[in-house]
Amino acid sequence: PEDDSTFVEYRSFIDQFSEDGNVLAIGYRDERIWELQNFLKWRQLVKELQSTTVEVDGKSMSMVDSIFSTGNCYNLVKDTTLQRFDFQQLFKKDPNSQEELDSIRDVLFSLPFYEGLLYKKDTDAGLMMVFVNGDLFNSENRGNAVERMLLLSDKFTQETGIQTYVSGMPYIRSVMT
């Protein structure tokens, strides 16, 4: 019922954070992700997924709104001059050495917000959340965009040997159809 406390809390959550029906989750469980070449391929996967497009009325439109992952996340930094907080990307560019990657990983692991959300240190598990464009995904224009994203994830696995696991409503709807 609409007056049920659980339903009321759910509606409040949806109002604040939107629905999660447009999130494609790609996970891994492998410490080798933190080897420089593998991590660079993880970041490349982010770029390739972000470039997934579909044709709408002869125009190419992006299927991906944003991506949040261990290779594409932010730190909240205090700006004392303007008296506010700013978001700064942890990885402003690809790391050039294993030492640089290790240093940035240590910063990521020091941010308690991401523990259990983007990674779990004790299991070497991590996550990439691909937020697909809901309007395009829920239209006939989506075509095979999700299938192409899954192929990119498979390509990452083939190139690195790191198994990826995919879930989320876009995945489920694509597999079911």
Short mmCIF file of N, CA and C in Angstrom, two decimals:
data_model
loop_
_atom_site.label_atom_id
_atom_site.label_comp_id
_atom_site.label_asym_id
_atom_site.label_seq_id
_atom_site.Cartn_x
_atom_site.Cartn_y
_atom_site.Cartn_z
N PRO A 1 0.82 -1.21 0.00
CA PRO A 1 0.00 0.00 0.00
C PRO A 1 0.86 1.27 0.00
N GLU A 2 0.32 2.32 -0.57
CA GLU A 2 1.09 3.56 -0.68
C GLU A 2 1.38 4.21 0.66
N ASP A 3 0.64 3.88 1.71
CA ASP A 3 0.91 4.46 3.03
C ASP A 3 1.80 3.55 3.89
N ASP A 4 2.23 2.42 3.36
CA ASP A 4 3.13 1.52 4.08
C ASP A 4 4.47 2.21 4.30
N SER A 5 5.04 2.06 5.51
CA SER A 5 6.26 2.78 5.85
C SER A 5 7.42 2.41 4.91
N THR A 6 7.53 1.17 4.51
CA THR A 6 8.60 0.76 3.59
C THR A 6 8.42 1.41 2.24
N PHE A 7 7.18 1.44 1.74
CA PHE A 7 6.91 2.08 0.46
C PHE A 7 7.18 3.58 0.52
N VAL A 8 6.80 4.21 1.62
CA VAL A 8 7.05 5.65 1.80
C VAL A 8 8.56 5.92 1.79
N GLU A 9 9.35 5.09 2.49
CA GLU A 9 10.80 5.25 2.50
C GLU A 9 11.38 5.03 1.10
N TYR A 10 10.88 4.02 0.40
CA TYR A 10 11.34 3.75 -0.97
C TYR A 10 11.07 4.94 -1.88
N ARG A 11 9.88 5.50 -1.83
CA ARG A 11 9.54 6.66 -2.67
C ARG A 11 10.44 7.85 -2.32
N SER A 12 10.72 8.04 -1.05
CA SER A 12 11.61 9.12 -0.63
C SER A 12 13.01 8.90 -1.21
N PHE A 13 13.49 7.66 -1.16
CA PHE A 13 14.80 7.33 -1.74
C PHE A 13 14.81 7.61 -3.24
N ILE A 14 13.78 7.17 -3.94
CA ILE A 14 13.70 7.39 -5.39
C ILE A 14 13.65 8.88 -5.71
N ASP A 15 12.89 9.65 -4.92
CA ASP A 15 12.81 11.09 -5.14
C ASP A 15 14.17 11.75 -4.98
N GLN A 16 14.97 11.27 -4.04
CA GLN A 16 16.27 11.87 -3.79
C GLN A 16 17.34 11.37 -4.74
N PHE A 17 17.36 10.06 -5.03
CA PHE A 17 18.47 9.48 -5.79
C PHE A 17 18.08 8.95 -7.16
N SER A 18 16.84 8.97 -7.53
CA SER A 18 16.29 8.44 -8.77
C SER A 18 16.28 6.92 -8.75
N GLU A 19 15.75 6.35 -9.81
CA GLU A 19 15.63 4.89 -9.88
C GLU A 19 16.96 4.28 -10.27
N ASP A 20 17.13 3.01 -9.89
CA ASP A 20 18.36 2.31 -10.23
C ASP A 20 18.16 1.38 -11.43
N GLY A 21 17.05 1.48 -12.10
CA GLY A 21 16.75 0.61 -13.24
C GLY A 21 17.60 0.90 -14.45
N ASN A 22 18.40 1.93 -14.41
CA ASN A 22 19.24 2.29 -15.55
C ASN A 22 20.71 2.13 -15.25
N VAL A 23 21.05 1.29 -14.28
CA VAL A 23 22.45 1.08 -13.91
C VAL A 23 22.91 -0.30 -14.35
N LEU A 24 23.96 -0.31 -15.14
CA LEU A 24 24.63 -1.54 -15.53
C LEU A 24 25.84 -1.67 -14.62
N ALA A 25 25.88 -2.71 -13.81
CA ALA A 25 26.97 -2.91 -12.86
C ALA A 25 27.95 -3.93 -13.41
N ILE A 26 29.23 -3.56 -13.42
CA ILE A 26 30.30 -4.46 -13.88
C ILE A 26 31.27 -4.60 -12.71
N GLY A 27 31.41 -5.82 -12.24
CA GLY A 27 32.27 -6.05 -11.09
C GLY A 27 33.43 -6.97 -11.41
N TYR A 28 34.39 -7.00 -10.51
CA TYR A 28 35.53 -7.90 -10.59
C TYR A 28 35.90 -8.32 -9.18
N ARG A 29 36.69 -9.37 -9.09
CA ARG A 29 37.22 -9.82 -7.80
C ARG A 29 38.60 -10.38 -8.08
N ASP A 30 39.57 -9.47 -8.16
CA ASP A 30 40.91 -9.88 -8.57
C ASP A 30 41.90 -8.77 -8.20
N GLU A 31 42.91 -9.12 -7.42
CA GLU A 31 43.90 -8.12 -7.02
C GLU A 31 44.74 -7.62 -8.18
N ARG A 32 44.73 -8.36 -9.29
CA ARG A 32 45.53 -7.94 -10.45
C ARG A 32 45.00 -6.68 -11.11
N ILE A 33 43.81 -6.23 -10.71
CA ILE A 33 43.28 -4.98 -11.25
C ILE A 33 44.24 -3.82 -10.94
N TRP A 34 45.00 -3.95 -9.84
CA TRP A 34 45.90 -2.88 -9.41
C TRP A 34 47.29 -2.99 -10.01
N GLU A 35 47.47 -3.88 -10.99
CA GLU A 35 48.69 -3.88 -11.79
C GLU A 35 48.50 -2.83 -12.87
N LEU A 36 49.51 -2.04 -13.11
CA LEU A 36 49.39 -0.86 -13.96
C LEU A 36 48.72 -1.16 -15.29
N GLN A 37 49.17 -2.15 -16.03
CA GLN A 37 48.61 -2.42 -17.36
C GLN A 37 47.14 -2.81 -17.28
N ASN A 38 46.77 -3.59 -16.25
CA ASN A 38 45.36 -3.98 -16.08
C ASN A 38 44.50 -2.79 -15.71
N PHE A 39 45.04 -1.94 -14.83
CA PHE A 39 44.27 -0.77 -14.41
C PHE A 39 44.07 0.20 -15.58
N LEU A 40 45.07 0.35 -16.40
CA LEU A 40 44.93 1.21 -17.58
C LEU A 40 43.86 0.66 -18.52
N LYS A 41 43.76 -0.65 -18.62
CA LYS A 41 42.71 -1.25 -19.45
C LYS A 41 41.33 -1.05 -18.80
N TRP A 42 41.28 -1.05 -17.46
CA TRP A 42 40.03 -0.77 -16.74
C TRP A 42 39.57 0.65 -17.05
N ARG A 43 40.52 1.58 -17.02
CA ARG A 43 40.18 2.98 -17.36
C ARG A 43 39.80 3.11 -18.83
N GLN A 44 40.44 2.33 -19.69
CA GLN A 44 40.09 2.34 -21.11
C GLN A 44 38.67 1.81 -21.30
N LEU A 45 38.29 0.81 -20.51
CA LEU A 45 36.92 0.30 -20.57
C LEU A 45 35.92 1.41 -20.24
N VAL A 46 36.24 2.24 -19.24
CA VAL A 46 35.38 3.38 -18.91
C VAL A 46 35.20 4.27 -20.14
N LYS A 47 36.31 4.61 -20.81
CA LYS A 47 36.25 5.49 -21.98
C LYS A 47 35.44 4.86 -23.12
N GLU A 48 35.66 3.56 -23.34
CA GLU A 48 34.94 2.88 -24.42
C GLU A 48 33.44 2.80 -24.12
N LEU A 49 33.10 2.52 -22.87
CA LEU A 49 31.68 2.47 -22.51
C LEU A 49 31.04 3.84 -22.65
N GLN A 50 31.76 4.90 -22.26
CA GLN A 50 31.22 6.25 -22.37
C GLN A 50 30.97 6.65 -23.82
N SER A 51 31.67 6.03 -24.74
CA SER A 51 31.51 6.39 -26.15
C SER A 51 30.43 5.55 -26.85
N THR A 52 29.70 4.74 -26.11
CA THR A 52 28.62 3.93 -26.69
C THR A 52 27.49 4.86 -27.10
N THR A 53 27.13 4.81 -28.38
CA THR A 53 26.09 5.69 -28.91
C THR A 53 25.02 4.86 -29.61
N VAL A 54 23.89 5.52 -29.82
CA VAL A 54 22.80 4.96 -30.63
C VAL A 54 22.35 6.05 -31.60
N GLU A 55 21.74 5.62 -32.68
CA GLU A 55 21.22 6.56 -33.68
C GLU A 55 19.77 6.90 -33.36
N VAL A 56 19.48 8.21 -33.33
CA VAL A 56 18.12 8.69 -33.12
C VAL A 56 17.86 9.76 -34.16
N ASP A 57 16.94 9.48 -35.05
CA ASP A 57 16.60 10.42 -36.12
C ASP A 57 17.84 10.90 -36.87
N GLY A 58 18.73 9.99 -37.18
CA GLY A 58 19.93 10.31 -37.94
C GLY A 58 21.05 10.96 -37.14
N LYS A 59 20.83 11.13 -35.82
CA LYS A 59 21.85 11.72 -34.96
C LYS A 59 22.42 10.66 -34.02
N SER A 60 23.70 10.77 -33.76
CA SER A 60 24.35 9.88 -32.81
C SER A 60 24.18 10.45 -31.40
N MET A 61 23.60 9.64 -30.51
CA MET A 61 23.37 10.09 -29.14
C MET A 61 24.05 9.14 -28.17
N SER A 62 24.59 9.70 -27.08
CA SER A 62 25.29 8.91 -26.08
C SER A 62 24.31 8.06 -25.28
N MET A 63 24.63 6.79 -25.17
CA MET A 63 23.80 5.86 -24.41
C MET A 63 24.14 5.92 -22.92
N VAL A 64 25.31 6.46 -22.59
CA VAL A 64 25.79 6.46 -21.21
C VAL A 64 25.77 7.89 -20.66
N ASP A 65 25.08 8.06 -19.53
CA ASP A 65 25.06 9.37 -18.87
C ASP A 65 26.34 9.60 -18.08
N SER A 66 26.76 8.60 -17.29
CA SER A 66 27.97 8.75 -16.48
C SER A 66 28.43 7.37 -16.02
N ILE A 67 29.67 7.33 -15.55
CA ILE A 67 30.24 6.09 -15.03
C ILE A 67 30.97 6.42 -13.73
N PHE A 68 30.74 5.56 -12.75
CA PHE A 68 31.34 5.70 -11.44
C PHE A 68 32.06 4.41 -11.14
N SER A 69 33.38 4.46 -10.93
CA SER A 69 34.14 3.23 -10.72
C SER A 69 35.41 3.51 -9.94
N THR A 70 36.13 2.44 -9.61
CA THR A 70 37.41 2.59 -8.95
C THR A 70 38.40 3.34 -9.82
N GLY A 71 38.18 3.37 -11.11
CA GLY A 71 39.07 4.10 -12.01
C GLY A 71 38.54 5.46 -12.40
N ASN A 72 37.40 5.83 -11.86
CA ASN A 72 36.76 7.08 -12.24
C ASN A 72 35.91 7.56 -11.06
N CYS A 73 36.60 8.10 -10.03
CA CYS A 73 35.88 8.56 -8.84
C CYS A 73 36.51 9.85 -8.31
N TYR A 74 35.91 10.39 -7.28
CA TYR A 74 36.25 11.73 -6.80
C TYR A 74 36.58 11.74 -5.31
N ASN A 75 37.29 12.76 -4.93
CA ASN A 75 37.56 13.05 -3.52
C ASN A 75 36.91 14.38 -3.19
N LEU A 76 36.38 14.50 -2.02
CA LEU A 76 35.79 15.75 -1.56
C LEU A 76 36.88 16.54 -0.84
N VAL A 77 37.19 17.73 -1.37
CA VAL A 77 38.31 18.53 -0.85
C VAL A 77 37.77 19.87 -0.34
N LYS A 78 38.25 20.25 0.83
CA LYS A 78 37.82 21.50 1.46
C LYS A 78 38.55 22.68 0.81
N ASP A 79 37.77 23.67 0.34
CA ASP A 79 38.32 24.91 -0.21
C ASP A 79 38.14 25.98 0.86
N THR A 80 39.21 26.28 1.60
CA THR A 80 39.11 27.23 2.71
C THR A 80 38.95 28.66 2.22
N THR A 81 39.42 28.95 1.03
CA THR A 81 39.29 30.30 0.49
C THR A 81 37.83 30.64 0.20
N LEU A 82 37.17 29.74 -0.52
CA LEU A 82 35.76 29.97 -0.88
C LEU A 82 34.79 29.38 0.14
N GLN A 83 35.33 28.73 1.16
CA GLN A 83 34.56 28.11 2.23
C GLN A 83 33.47 27.19 1.69
N ARG A 84 33.95 26.19 0.94
CA ARG A 84 33.06 25.19 0.38
C ARG A 84 33.86 23.91 0.12
N PHE A 85 33.15 22.90 -0.30
CA PHE A 85 33.80 21.64 -0.69
C PHE A 85 33.78 21.52 -2.20
N ASP A 86 34.84 20.98 -2.75
CA ASP A 86 34.93 20.74 -4.18
C ASP A 86 35.21 19.27 -4.43
N PHE A 87 34.73 18.79 -5.56
CA PHE A 87 35.04 17.43 -5.99
C PHE A 87 36.28 17.47 -6.88
N GLN A 88 37.22 16.59 -6.60
CA GLN A 88 38.42 16.47 -7.44
C GLN A 88 38.56 15.02 -7.86
N GLN A 89 38.79 14.81 -9.13
CA GLN A 89 39.00 13.45 -9.61
C GLN A 89 40.25 12.87 -8.99
N LEU A 90 40.17 11.62 -8.55
CA LEU A 90 41.36 10.96 -8.03
C LEU A 90 42.35 10.68 -9.15
N PHE A 91 41.83 10.31 -10.30
CA PHE A 91 42.67 10.01 -11.46
C PHE A 91 42.43 11.09 -12.51
N LYS A 92 43.19 12.17 -12.43
CA LYS A 92 43.03 13.25 -13.41
C LYS A 92 43.57 12.82 -14.76
N LYS A 93 44.49 11.87 -14.74
CA LYS A 93 45.06 11.30 -15.97
C LYS A 93 45.46 9.87 -15.65
N ASP A 94 45.79 9.14 -16.67
CA ASP A 94 46.24 7.77 -16.44
C ASP A 94 47.56 7.79 -15.69
N PRO A 95 47.71 6.92 -14.69
CA PRO A 95 49.00 6.84 -13.99
C PRO A 95 50.08 6.33 -14.94
N ASN A 96 51.31 6.86 -14.77
CA ASN A 96 52.43 6.50 -15.64
C ASN A 96 53.31 5.40 -15.08
N SER A 97 53.14 5.08 -13.82
CA SER A 97 54.00 4.07 -13.20
C SER A 97 53.20 3.30 -12.15
N GLN A 98 53.72 2.15 -11.78
CA GLN A 98 53.08 1.36 -10.73
C GLN A 98 53.09 2.13 -9.41
N GLU A 99 54.16 2.88 -9.15
CA GLU A 99 54.25 3.66 -7.92
C GLU A 99 53.16 4.73 -7.86
N GLU A 100 52.92 5.39 -8.98
CA GLU A 100 51.88 6.42 -9.04
C GLU A 100 50.50 5.79 -8.82
N LEU A 101 50.25 4.65 -9.44
CA LEU A 101 48.99 3.95 -9.25
C LEU A 101 48.82 3.53 -7.80
N ASP A 102 49.87 2.97 -7.20
CA ASP A 102 49.81 2.55 -5.80
C ASP A 102 49.48 3.72 -4.89
N SER A 103 50.06 4.87 -5.18
CA SER A 103 49.82 6.06 -4.37
C SER A 103 48.36 6.50 -4.45
N ILE A 104 47.81 6.52 -5.66
CA ILE A 104 46.42 6.94 -5.84
C ILE A 104 45.48 5.90 -5.23
N ARG A 105 45.82 4.61 -5.38
CA ARG A 105 45.01 3.56 -4.77
C ARG A 105 44.97 3.74 -3.25
N ASP A 106 46.12 4.10 -2.65
CA ASP A 106 46.16 4.31 -1.21
C ASP A 106 45.23 5.46 -0.80
N VAL A 107 45.16 6.50 -1.61
CA VAL A 107 44.24 7.61 -1.33
C VAL A 107 42.80 7.10 -1.43
N LEU A 108 42.50 6.35 -2.49
CA LEU A 108 41.15 5.80 -2.65
C LEU A 108 40.78 4.94 -1.45
N PHE A 109 41.69 4.08 -1.03
CA PHE A 109 41.40 3.18 0.09
C PHE A 109 41.32 3.92 1.42
N SER A 110 41.81 5.14 1.47
CA SER A 110 41.72 5.93 2.71
C SER A 110 40.38 6.67 2.82
N LEU A 111 39.59 6.65 1.77
CA LEU A 111 38.30 7.34 1.76
C LEU A 111 37.21 6.34 2.15
N PRO A 112 36.74 6.40 3.39
CA PRO A 112 35.82 5.37 3.88
C PRO A 112 34.50 5.29 3.12
N PHE A 113 34.11 6.36 2.46
CA PHE A 113 32.84 6.36 1.74
C PHE A 113 32.80 5.28 0.66
N TYR A 114 33.93 5.03 0.00
CA TYR A 114 33.94 4.09 -1.12
C TYR A 114 34.04 2.63 -0.70
N GLU A 115 34.49 2.37 0.53
CA GLU A 115 34.58 0.99 1.02
C GLU A 115 33.18 0.38 1.06
N GLY A 116 33.00 -0.73 0.38
CA GLY A 116 31.71 -1.38 0.32
C GLY A 116 30.81 -0.84 -0.78
N LEU A 117 31.17 0.28 -1.36
CA LEU A 117 30.41 0.85 -2.46
C LEU A 117 31.11 0.59 -3.79
N LEU A 118 32.38 0.98 -3.88
CA LEU A 118 33.16 0.76 -5.09
C LEU A 118 34.17 -0.37 -4.97
N TYR A 119 34.57 -0.69 -3.76
CA TYR A 119 35.56 -1.75 -3.58
C TYR A 119 35.41 -2.38 -2.19
N LYS A 120 35.99 -3.56 -2.07
CA LYS A 120 36.13 -4.23 -0.77
C LYS A 120 37.57 -4.71 -0.71
N LYS A 121 38.35 -4.06 0.15
CA LYS A 121 39.78 -4.36 0.24
C LYS A 121 40.04 -5.82 0.58
N ASP A 122 39.27 -6.36 1.50
CA ASP A 122 39.56 -7.71 1.99
C ASP A 122 39.24 -8.81 0.98
N THR A 123 38.49 -8.49 -0.09
CA THR A 123 38.16 -9.51 -1.09
C THR A 123 38.69 -9.15 -2.48
N ASP A 124 39.37 -8.02 -2.60
CA ASP A 124 39.88 -7.55 -3.90
C ASP A 124 38.77 -7.38 -4.93
N ALA A 125 37.59 -7.02 -4.46
CA ALA A 125 36.44 -6.83 -5.34
C ALA A 125 36.26 -5.35 -5.62
N GLY A 126 35.79 -5.04 -6.81
CA GLY A 126 35.52 -3.66 -7.19
C GLY A 126 34.35 -3.60 -8.14
N LEU A 127 33.89 -2.39 -8.40
CA LEU A 127 32.66 -2.20 -9.15
C LEU A 127 32.75 -1.00 -10.06
N MET A 128 32.10 -1.11 -11.18
CA MET A 128 31.88 0.01 -12.10
C MET A 128 30.37 0.11 -12.30
N MET A 129 29.83 1.30 -12.07
CA MET A 129 28.40 1.53 -12.28
C MET A 129 28.25 2.40 -13.52
N VAL A 130 27.61 1.84 -14.54
CA VAL A 130 27.38 2.55 -15.80
C VAL A 130 25.94 3.02 -15.79
N PHE A 131 25.74 4.32 -15.72
CA PHE A 131 24.41 4.89 -15.70
C PHE A 131 23.99 5.17 -17.15
N VAL A 132 23.07 4.35 -17.64
CA VAL A 132 22.64 4.51 -19.03
C VAL A 132 21.55 5.57 -19.12
N ASN A 133 21.44 6.17 -20.28
CA ASN A 133 20.42 7.18 -20.53
C ASN A 133 19.06 6.50 -20.50
N GLY A 134 18.26 6.82 -19.49
CA GLY A 134 16.98 6.16 -19.29
C GLY A 134 16.02 6.33 -20.44
N ASP A 135 15.96 7.53 -21.00
CA ASP A 135 15.03 7.77 -22.10
C ASP A 135 15.39 6.92 -23.31
N LEU A 136 16.69 6.85 -23.63
CA LEU A 136 17.11 6.03 -24.77
C LEU A 136 16.96 4.55 -24.47
N PHE A 137 17.33 4.16 -23.26
CA PHE A 137 17.25 2.74 -22.89
C PHE A 137 15.83 2.23 -22.93
N ASN A 138 14.89 3.06 -22.57
CA ASN A 138 13.48 2.65 -22.53
C ASN A 138 12.77 2.88 -23.85
N SER A 139 13.52 3.15 -24.90
CA SER A 139 12.93 3.35 -26.22
C SER A 139 13.43 2.29 -27.19
N GLU A 140 12.79 2.24 -28.35
CA GLU A 140 13.22 1.30 -29.38
C GLU A 140 14.56 1.70 -29.98
N ASN A 141 15.01 2.92 -29.68
CA ASN A 141 16.28 3.40 -30.22
C ASN A 141 17.51 2.75 -29.57
N ARG A 142 17.31 2.06 -28.45
CA ARG A 142 18.47 1.50 -27.75
C ARG A 142 19.19 0.44 -28.57
N GLY A 143 18.46 -0.18 -29.49
CA GLY A 143 19.08 -1.18 -30.36
C GLY A 143 19.88 -2.20 -29.57
N ASN A 144 21.13 -2.41 -29.97
CA ASN A 144 21.97 -3.41 -29.31
C ASN A 144 23.06 -2.75 -28.46
N ALA A 145 22.80 -1.55 -27.98
CA ALA A 145 23.81 -0.81 -27.22
C ALA A 145 24.30 -1.57 -25.99
N VAL A 146 23.40 -2.18 -25.25
CA VAL A 146 23.81 -2.91 -24.05
C VAL A 146 24.64 -4.13 -24.44
N GLU A 147 24.25 -4.80 -25.49
CA GLU A 147 25.04 -5.94 -25.96
C GLU A 147 26.45 -5.51 -26.34
N ARG A 148 26.58 -4.34 -26.97
CA ARG A 148 27.91 -3.82 -27.31
C ARG A 148 28.71 -3.51 -26.05
N MET A 149 28.05 -3.02 -25.00
CA MET A 149 28.74 -2.77 -23.74
C MET A 149 29.22 -4.08 -23.12
N LEU A 150 28.41 -5.11 -23.22
CA LEU A 150 28.81 -6.41 -22.68
C LEU A 150 30.02 -6.96 -23.43
N LEU A 151 30.06 -6.74 -24.73
CA LEU A 151 31.23 -7.17 -25.52
C LEU A 151 32.49 -6.43 -25.07
N LEU A 152 32.36 -5.16 -24.72
CA LEU A 152 33.51 -4.40 -24.22
C LEU A 152 34.00 -4.98 -22.89
N SER A 153 33.08 -5.37 -22.04
CA SER A 153 33.45 -6.00 -20.77
C SER A 153 34.15 -7.33 -21.03
N ASP A 154 33.63 -8.10 -21.98
CA ASP A 154 34.27 -9.37 -22.34
C ASP A 154 35.67 -9.15 -22.91
N LYS A 155 35.83 -8.10 -23.69
CA LYS A 155 37.14 -7.77 -24.26
C LYS A 155 38.14 -7.46 -23.15
N PHE A 156 37.70 -6.71 -22.14
CA PHE A 156 38.55 -6.42 -20.99
C PHE A 156 39.00 -7.72 -20.34
N THR A 157 38.08 -8.65 -20.14
CA THR A 157 38.42 -9.94 -19.53
C THR A 157 39.43 -10.70 -20.38
N GLN A 158 39.23 -10.71 -21.67
CA GLN A 158 40.16 -11.42 -22.57
C GLN A 158 41.56 -10.81 -22.52
N GLU A 159 41.63 -9.48 -22.46
CA GLU A 159 42.94 -8.80 -22.49
C GLU A 159 43.69 -8.89 -21.17
N THR A 160 42.97 -9.01 -20.05
CA THR A 160 43.62 -8.95 -18.74
C THR A 160 43.58 -10.28 -17.99
N GLY A 161 42.66 -11.14 -18.34
CA GLY A 161 42.46 -12.36 -17.57
C GLY A 161 41.64 -12.13 -16.31
N ILE A 162 41.17 -10.91 -16.12
CA ILE A 162 40.35 -10.57 -14.95
C ILE A 162 38.88 -10.76 -15.31
N GLN A 163 38.24 -11.72 -14.66
CA GLN A 163 36.84 -12.03 -14.94
C GLN A 163 35.95 -10.88 -14.47
N THR A 164 35.03 -10.46 -15.34
CA THR A 164 34.05 -9.45 -14.95
C THR A 164 32.70 -10.12 -14.76
N TYR A 165 31.91 -9.53 -13.89
CA TYR A 165 30.57 -10.01 -13.59
C TYR A 165 29.62 -8.85 -13.83
N VAL A 166 28.56 -9.10 -14.59
CA VAL A 166 27.66 -8.03 -14.99
C VAL A 166 26.27 -8.28 -14.41
N SER A 167 25.64 -7.19 -13.96
CA SER A 167 24.29 -7.26 -13.44
C SER A 167 23.61 -5.92 -13.68
N GLY A 168 22.40 -5.81 -13.22
CA GLY A 168 21.65 -4.57 -13.35
C GLY A 168 20.51 -4.73 -14.35
N MET A 169 19.54 -3.86 -14.25
CA MET A 169 18.36 -3.96 -15.10
C MET A 169 18.68 -3.88 -16.60
N PRO A 170 19.59 -3.03 -17.06
CA PRO A 170 19.90 -3.05 -18.49
C PRO A 170 20.39 -4.43 -18.96
N TYR A 171 21.22 -5.06 -18.14
CA TYR A 171 21.72 -6.40 -18.46
C TYR A 171 20.58 -7.41 -18.47
N ILE A 172 19.76 -7.39 -17.45
CA ILE A 172 18.67 -8.35 -17.33
C ILE A 172 17.69 -8.19 -18.49
N ARG A 173 17.34 -6.96 -18.80
CA ARG A 173 16.40 -6.74 -19.92
C ARG A 173 16.99 -7.16 -21.24
N SER A 174 18.29 -6.96 -21.43
CA SER A 174 18.92 -7.36 -22.69
C SER A 174 18.99 -8.87 -22.81
N VAL A 175 19.34 -9.54 -21.73
CA VAL A 175 19.45 -11.00 -21.76
C VAL A 175 18.08 -11.63 -21.95
N MET A 176 17.07 -11.06 -21.32
CA MET A 176 15.72 -11.62 -21.41
C MET A 176 15.13 -11.45 -22.80
N THR A 177 15.51 -10.39 -23.51
CA THR A 177 14.97 -10.18 -24.85
C THR A 177 15.85 -10.86 -25.86
#
